[in-house]
CSV table of C-alpha atoms in Angstrom, one decimal:
chain,number,residue,atom,x,y,z
U,23,MET,CA,218.0,-166.0,-98.0
U,24,LEU,CA,214.1,-165.9,-97.4
U,25,LEU,CA,212.7,-162.5,-96.3
U,26,TYR,CA,209.3,-162.6,-94.6
U,27,ILE,CA,207.6,-159.3,-94.6
U,28,ILE,CA,204.6,-159.5,-92.1
U,29,ARG,CA,202.0,-156.8,-91.4
U,30,HIS,CA,200.9,-156.4,-87.8
U,31,GLY,CA,197.6,-157.9,-86.5
U,32,ASP,CA,194.3,-156.2,-86.2
U,33,PRO,CA,195.1,-152.8,-84.6
U,34,ASP,CA,193.6,-150.4,-82.3
U,35,TYR,CA,195.1,-147.4,-84.0
U,36,GLN,CA,194.3,-144.9,-81.2
U,37,THR,CA,196.4,-146.8,-78.7
U,38,ASP,CA,198.9,-148.2,-81.3
U,39,SER,CA,198.3,-151.7,-80.0
U,40,LEU,CA,196.4,-154.9,-81.0
U,41,THR,CA,192.8,-155.8,-80.4
U,42,GLU,CA,191.9,-159.2,-79.0
U,43,ARG,CA,191.4,-160.4,-82.6
U,44,GLY,CA,194.9,-159.1,-83.5
U,45,LYS,CA,196.5,-160.9,-80.6
U,46,LYS,CA,194.9,-164.1,-81.8
U,47,GLN,CA,196.3,-163.4,-85.3
U,48,ALA,CA,199.7,-162.8,-83.7
U,49,GLU,CA,199.7,-166.1,-82.0
U,50,ALA,CA,198.6,-167.7,-85.2
U,51,VAL,CA,201.4,-166.1,-87.4
U,52,ALA,CA,203.9,-167.2,-84.6
U,53,LYS,CA,203.2,-170.8,-85.4
U,54,ARG,CA,203.7,-170.1,-89.1
U,55,MET,CA,207.1,-168.5,-88.3
U,56,CYS,CA,208.1,-171.4,-86.2
U,57,ALA,CA,207.3,-173.8,-88.9
U,58,ALA,CA,209.2,-171.6,-91.3
U,59,ARG,CA,212.3,-171.9,-88.9
U,60,ILE,CA,213.0,-168.2,-88.8
U,61,ASP,CA,216.5,-167.3,-87.8
U,62,ARG,CA,216.2,-163.6,-87.1
U,63,VAL,CA,213.3,-161.3,-86.3
U,64,PHE,CA,213.1,-157.5,-86.9
U,65,SER,CA,210.3,-155.1,-86.1
U,66,SER,CA,209.1,-151.6,-86.8
U,67,PRO,CA,209.3,-149.5,-83.7
U,68,MET,CA,205.6,-149.0,-83.6
U,69,GLY,CA,203.5,-150.8,-80.8
U,70,ARG,CA,201.2,-152.8,-83.1
U,71,ALA,CA,204.1,-154.3,-85.0
U,72,ARG,CA,206.1,-155.0,-81.9
U,73,GLU,CA,203.2,-156.7,-80.2
U,74,THR,CA,202.6,-158.8,-83.3
U,75,ALA,CA,206.4,-160.0,-83.3
U,76,GLU,CA,206.4,-160.8,-79.5
U,77,PRO,CA,204.6,-164.2,-79.8
U,78,THR,CA,207.0,-165.2,-82.6
U,79,CYS,CA,210.1,-164.3,-80.6
U,80,ARG,CA,208.7,-165.9,-77.5
U,81,ALA,CA,208.1,-169.2,-79.5
U,82,LEU,CA,211.5,-169.1,-81.1
U,83,GLY,CA,213.4,-168.1,-78.0
U,84,ILE,CA,215.0,-165.1,-79.7
U,85,PRO,CA,214.6,-161.4,-79.5
U,86,TYR,CA,213.5,-158.9,-82.1
U,87,THR,CA,215.7,-156.0,-83.3
U,88,ILE,CA,214.0,-152.7,-83.8
U,89,GLU,CA,214.4,-151.1,-87.3
U,90,ASP,CA,213.4,-147.5,-86.9
U,91,TRP,CA,213.0,-147.0,-90.6
U,92,ALA,CA,210.2,-149.6,-90.8
U,93,HIS,CA,207.7,-147.4,-89.2
U,94,GLU,CA,204.4,-146.7,-91.0
U,95,ILE,CA,204.1,-144.0,-93.7
U,96,GLU,CA,201.6,-141.5,-92.3
U,97,ASP,CA,201.4,-137.8,-93.3
U,98,GLU,CA,203.4,-138.4,-96.4
U,99,ARG,CA,200.6,-140.4,-98.1
U,100,LEU,CA,197.9,-137.8,-97.6
U,101,THR,CA,196.4,-136.2,-100.6
U,102,PRO,CA,193.8,-133.5,-101.1
U,103,TYR,CA,192.6,-135.2,-104.3
U,104,PRO,CA,189.8,-134.8,-105.5
U,105,ASP,CA,187.8,-132.7,-103.0
U,106,GLY,CA,190.4,-130.7,-101.2
U,107,VAL,CA,190.1,-132.8,-98.0
U,108,LEU,CA,193.3,-134.5,-96.8
U,109,LYS,CA,193.0,-138.3,-96.9
U,110,SER,CA,195.3,-141.3,-97.4
U,111,ILE,CA,195.9,-142.4,-101.0
U,112,SER,CA,194.9,-145.8,-99.7
U,113,ASP,CA,191.3,-144.4,-99.2
U,114,LEU,CA,191.0,-143.5,-103.0
U,115,PRO,CA,189.2,-145.8,-105.4
U,116,ASN,CA,191.8,-148.0,-107.0
U,117,THR,CA,190.5,-147.0,-110.4
U,118,VAL,CA,192.3,-143.5,-109.9
U,119,PHE,CA,195.7,-145.2,-110.3
U,120,ARG,CA,194.8,-146.8,-113.7
U,121,GLN,CA,192.4,-144.4,-115.6
U,122,ASN,CA,193.2,-141.6,-117.9
U,123,GLY,CA,196.5,-143.1,-119.0
U,124,ASN,CA,197.8,-143.6,-115.4
U,125,ALA,CA,198.1,-147.3,-115.9
U,126,ASP,CA,200.8,-146.7,-118.5
U,127,LEU,CA,203.1,-144.5,-116.5
U,128,PRO,CA,206.5,-146.1,-116.1
U,129,TYR,CA,208.3,-146.9,-112.9
U,130,ASP,CA,210.1,-143.4,-112.7
U,131,LYS,CA,206.9,-141.6,-113.5
U,132,SER,CA,204.7,-143.2,-110.8
U,133,PHE,CA,204.9,-140.2,-108.6
U,134,GLU,CA,203.1,-138.2,-111.4
U,135,CYS,CA,200.0,-140.5,-111.1
U,136,THR,CA,196.8,-138.7,-110.1
U,137,GLY,CA,196.4,-138.4,-106.4
U,138,ILE,CA,199.9,-139.4,-105.6
U,139,ASP,CA,201.2,-136.4,-107.4
U,140,GLN,CA,199.7,-134.3,-104.4
U,141,THR,CA,201.4,-136.3,-101.7
U,142,ARG,CA,205.0,-136.7,-100.3
U,143,MET,CA,205.2,-140.2,-101.2
U,144,LYS,CA,208.3,-139.8,-103.3
U,145,GLU,CA,210.0,-138.5,-100.1
U,146,ALA,CA,208.8,-141.6,-98.1
U,147,VAL,CA,209.7,-144.0,-100.8
U,148,THR,CA,213.2,-142.6,-101.2
U,149,ARG,CA,213.8,-142.8,-97.6
U,150,ILE,CA,212.5,-146.4,-97.4
U,151,GLU,CA,214.6,-147.6,-100.3
U,152,ALA,CA,217.8,-146.1,-99.0
U,153,HIS,CA,217.3,-147.6,-95.4
U,154,GLY,CA,216.0,-150.9,-97.0
U,155,ASP,CA,219.2,-151.2,-99.1
U,156,ALA,CA,221.4,-150.6,-96.1
U,157,PHE,CA,219.3,-153.3,-94.2
U,158,LEU,CA,219.9,-155.8,-97.0
U,159,GLU,CA,223.5,-154.9,-97.2
U,160,ARG,CA,223.8,-155.7,-93.4
U,161,LEU,CA,222.3,-159.2,-94.4
U,162,GLY,CA,224.8,-159.7,-97.1
U,163,TYR,CA,223.4,-158.2,-100.3
U,164,ARG,CA,224.6,-154.9,-101.8
U,165,LYS,CA,222.4,-153.2,-104.4
U,166,GLU,CA,224.3,-152.5,-107.6
U,167,ASN,CA,222.8,-151.6,-111.0
U,168,GLY,CA,219.4,-152.9,-110.2
U,169,VAL,CA,220.5,-156.3,-108.8
U,170,TYR,CA,222.2,-157.3,-105.5
U,171,ARG,CA,225.9,-158.4,-105.3
U,172,ILE,CA,226.2,-161.3,-102.9
U,173,LEU,CA,228.6,-160.2,-100.2
U,174,GLN,CA,228.0,-163.4,-98.2
U,175,LYS,CA,225.7,-166.3,-99.1
U,176,ASN,CA,223.1,-165.8,-96.5
U,177,GLU,CA,220.9,-168.9,-96.0
U,178,GLU,CA,218.9,-167.4,-93.1
U,179,ARG,CA,215.2,-166.9,-93.0
U,180,VAL,CA,214.6,-163.4,-91.8
U,181,ALA,CA,211.3,-161.9,-90.6
U,182,LEU,CA,210.3,-158.2,-90.5
U,183,PHE,CA,207.1,-157.2,-88.7
U,184,CYS,CA,205.8,-153.9,-90.2
U,185,HIS,CA,202.9,-152.1,-91.8
U,186,ALA,CA,200.7,-152.2,-95.0
U,187,ALA,CA,201.6,-148.9,-96.5
U,188,PHE,CA,205.3,-149.3,-95.6
U,189,SER,CA,205.4,-152.8,-97.1
U,190,ARG,CA,203.8,-151.9,-100.3
U,191,ALA,CA,206.2,-148.9,-100.8
U,192,TRP,CA,209.2,-151.2,-99.9
U,193,LEU,CA,208.0,-154.0,-102.3
U,194,SER,CA,207.5,-151.4,-105.0
U,195,THR,CA,211.3,-150.6,-104.9
U,196,LEU,CA,212.4,-154.3,-104.2
U,197,LEU,CA,210.3,-155.7,-107.2
U,198,HIS,CA,210.5,-152.6,-109.3
U,199,ILE,CA,206.8,-152.3,-109.7
U,200,PRO,CA,205.6,-148.7,-110.2
U,201,LEU,CA,204.2,-147.3,-107.0
U,202,HIS,CA,200.8,-146.4,-108.4
U,203,LEU,CA,200.3,-149.9,-109.7
U,204,MET,CA,201.3,-151.4,-106.4
U,205,TRP,CA,198.9,-149.2,-104.6
U,206,GLY,CA,196.0,-149.8,-107.1
U,207,SER,CA,196.5,-153.6,-107.4
U,208,PHE,CA,197.9,-155.0,-104.1
U,209,LEU,CA,196.4,-155.0,-100.6
U,210,TYR,CA,197.9,-156.3,-97.4
U,211,THR,CA,195.7,-157.9,-94.8
U,212,HIS,CA,196.4,-158.2,-91.0
U,213,THR,CA,199.3,-160.5,-90.4
U,214,GLY,CA,199.6,-161.2,-94.2
U,215,VAL,CA,202.8,-162.8,-94.9
U,216,THR,CA,204.8,-162.0,-98.0
U,217,VAL,CA,208.0,-164.1,-98.7
U,218,LEU,CA,210.8,-162.9,-101.0
U,219,ARG,CA,213.7,-165.2,-102.0
U,220,PHE,CA,217.2,-163.9,-102.6
U,221,LYS,CA,218.7,-167.0,-104.3
U,222,ASN,CA,222.5,-167.2,-103.9
U,223,TYR,CA,223.5,-167.6,-107.7
U,224,GLU,CA,227.0,-168.8,-108.4
U,225,ASN,CA,227.7,-165.6,-110.5
U,226,GLY,CA,227.6,-163.6,-107.3
U,227,PHE,CA,224.5,-161.6,-107.9
U,228,THR,CA,220.8,-162.0,-107.0
U,229,ALA,CA,217.4,-160.2,-107.1
U,230,PRO,CA,214.4,-160.7,-104.9
U,231,ARG,CA,211.6,-162.9,-106.2
U,232,CYS,CA,208.2,-162.9,-104.7
U,233,LEU,CA,207.1,-166.4,-103.6
U,234,CYS,CA,203.8,-165.3,-102.0
U,235,PHE,CA,202.0,-162.1,-101.1
U,236,SER,CA,199.9,-161.3,-98.0
U,237,ASP,CA,199.4,-165.1,-97.3
U,238,MET,CA,196.8,-165.7,-94.6
U,239,SER,CA,197.0,-169.6,-94.4
U,240,HIS,CA,198.0,-169.4,-90.8
U,241,LEU,CA,194.7,-167.7,-89.9
U,242,PHE,CA,192.8,-170.6,-91.6
U,243,ALA,CA,194.9,-173.2,-89.8
U,244,ALA,CA,194.2,-171.6,-86.4
U,245,GLY,CA,190.4,-171.5,-87.1
U,246,LEU,CA,190.3,-167.6,-87.2
U,247,ASP,CA,188.2,-165.6,-89.5
U,248,LEU,CA,189.5,-164.7,-93.1
U,249,ARG,CA,188.1,-161.3,-93.2
U,250,PHE,CA,190.5,-159.5,-95.4
U,251,ASP,CA,191.5,-156.2,-93.7
U,252,ASN,CA,188.3,-156.3,-91.7
U,253,GLY,CA,186.3,-156.5,-94.8
U,254,ILE,CA,185.2,-159.2,-97.2
U,255,GLU,CA,185.6,-162.8,-96.0
U,256,ILE,CA,187.8,-164.8,-98.4
């Protein structure tokens, strides 16, 4: 199975919808999903994710299924570090997650990292991991002892339209990357496409392998700007 995790397009957060730029990005990623021969489409319940999924579903002639657990992480990622003002951990300099020994924190100690230790991210990640495991089991892969038992050899290509913070939290658990290093080292752009492969090994077990992260080649192909997360042009 190939799992495509796609962030929504450029958003208007106040209305939970896409900007005109975001709508163009959604059309571009739809062409990419058609070329990838996606079999099934899932979406976060939030408007900006559903609106991004719609051109793909229209082009493929299939509906999307809402996954309520794939909504964005919001209050749980707020921290008062370092000045007492609540802010997203995504707004902190990424150096915070590496300096003063934080870079050496192991996977099971990542919630003790500076800044993250004052959030409810552990609660959010625990929820996402549990629902994510149930989602994958429905697709034929049951998590056991750090890997996945193949209940059925799924050869489908599955797309989930969702959000940046949610995606990084889920990828942290799927790829066993400490959360603070995921947060400090990886960013997701609008309609960025991450592809994970669940190879159907003959021994009956598999584990996800990342084939690409936050790819934006569809934007280049469509002649759209390559401003990463509305910032630097890459």
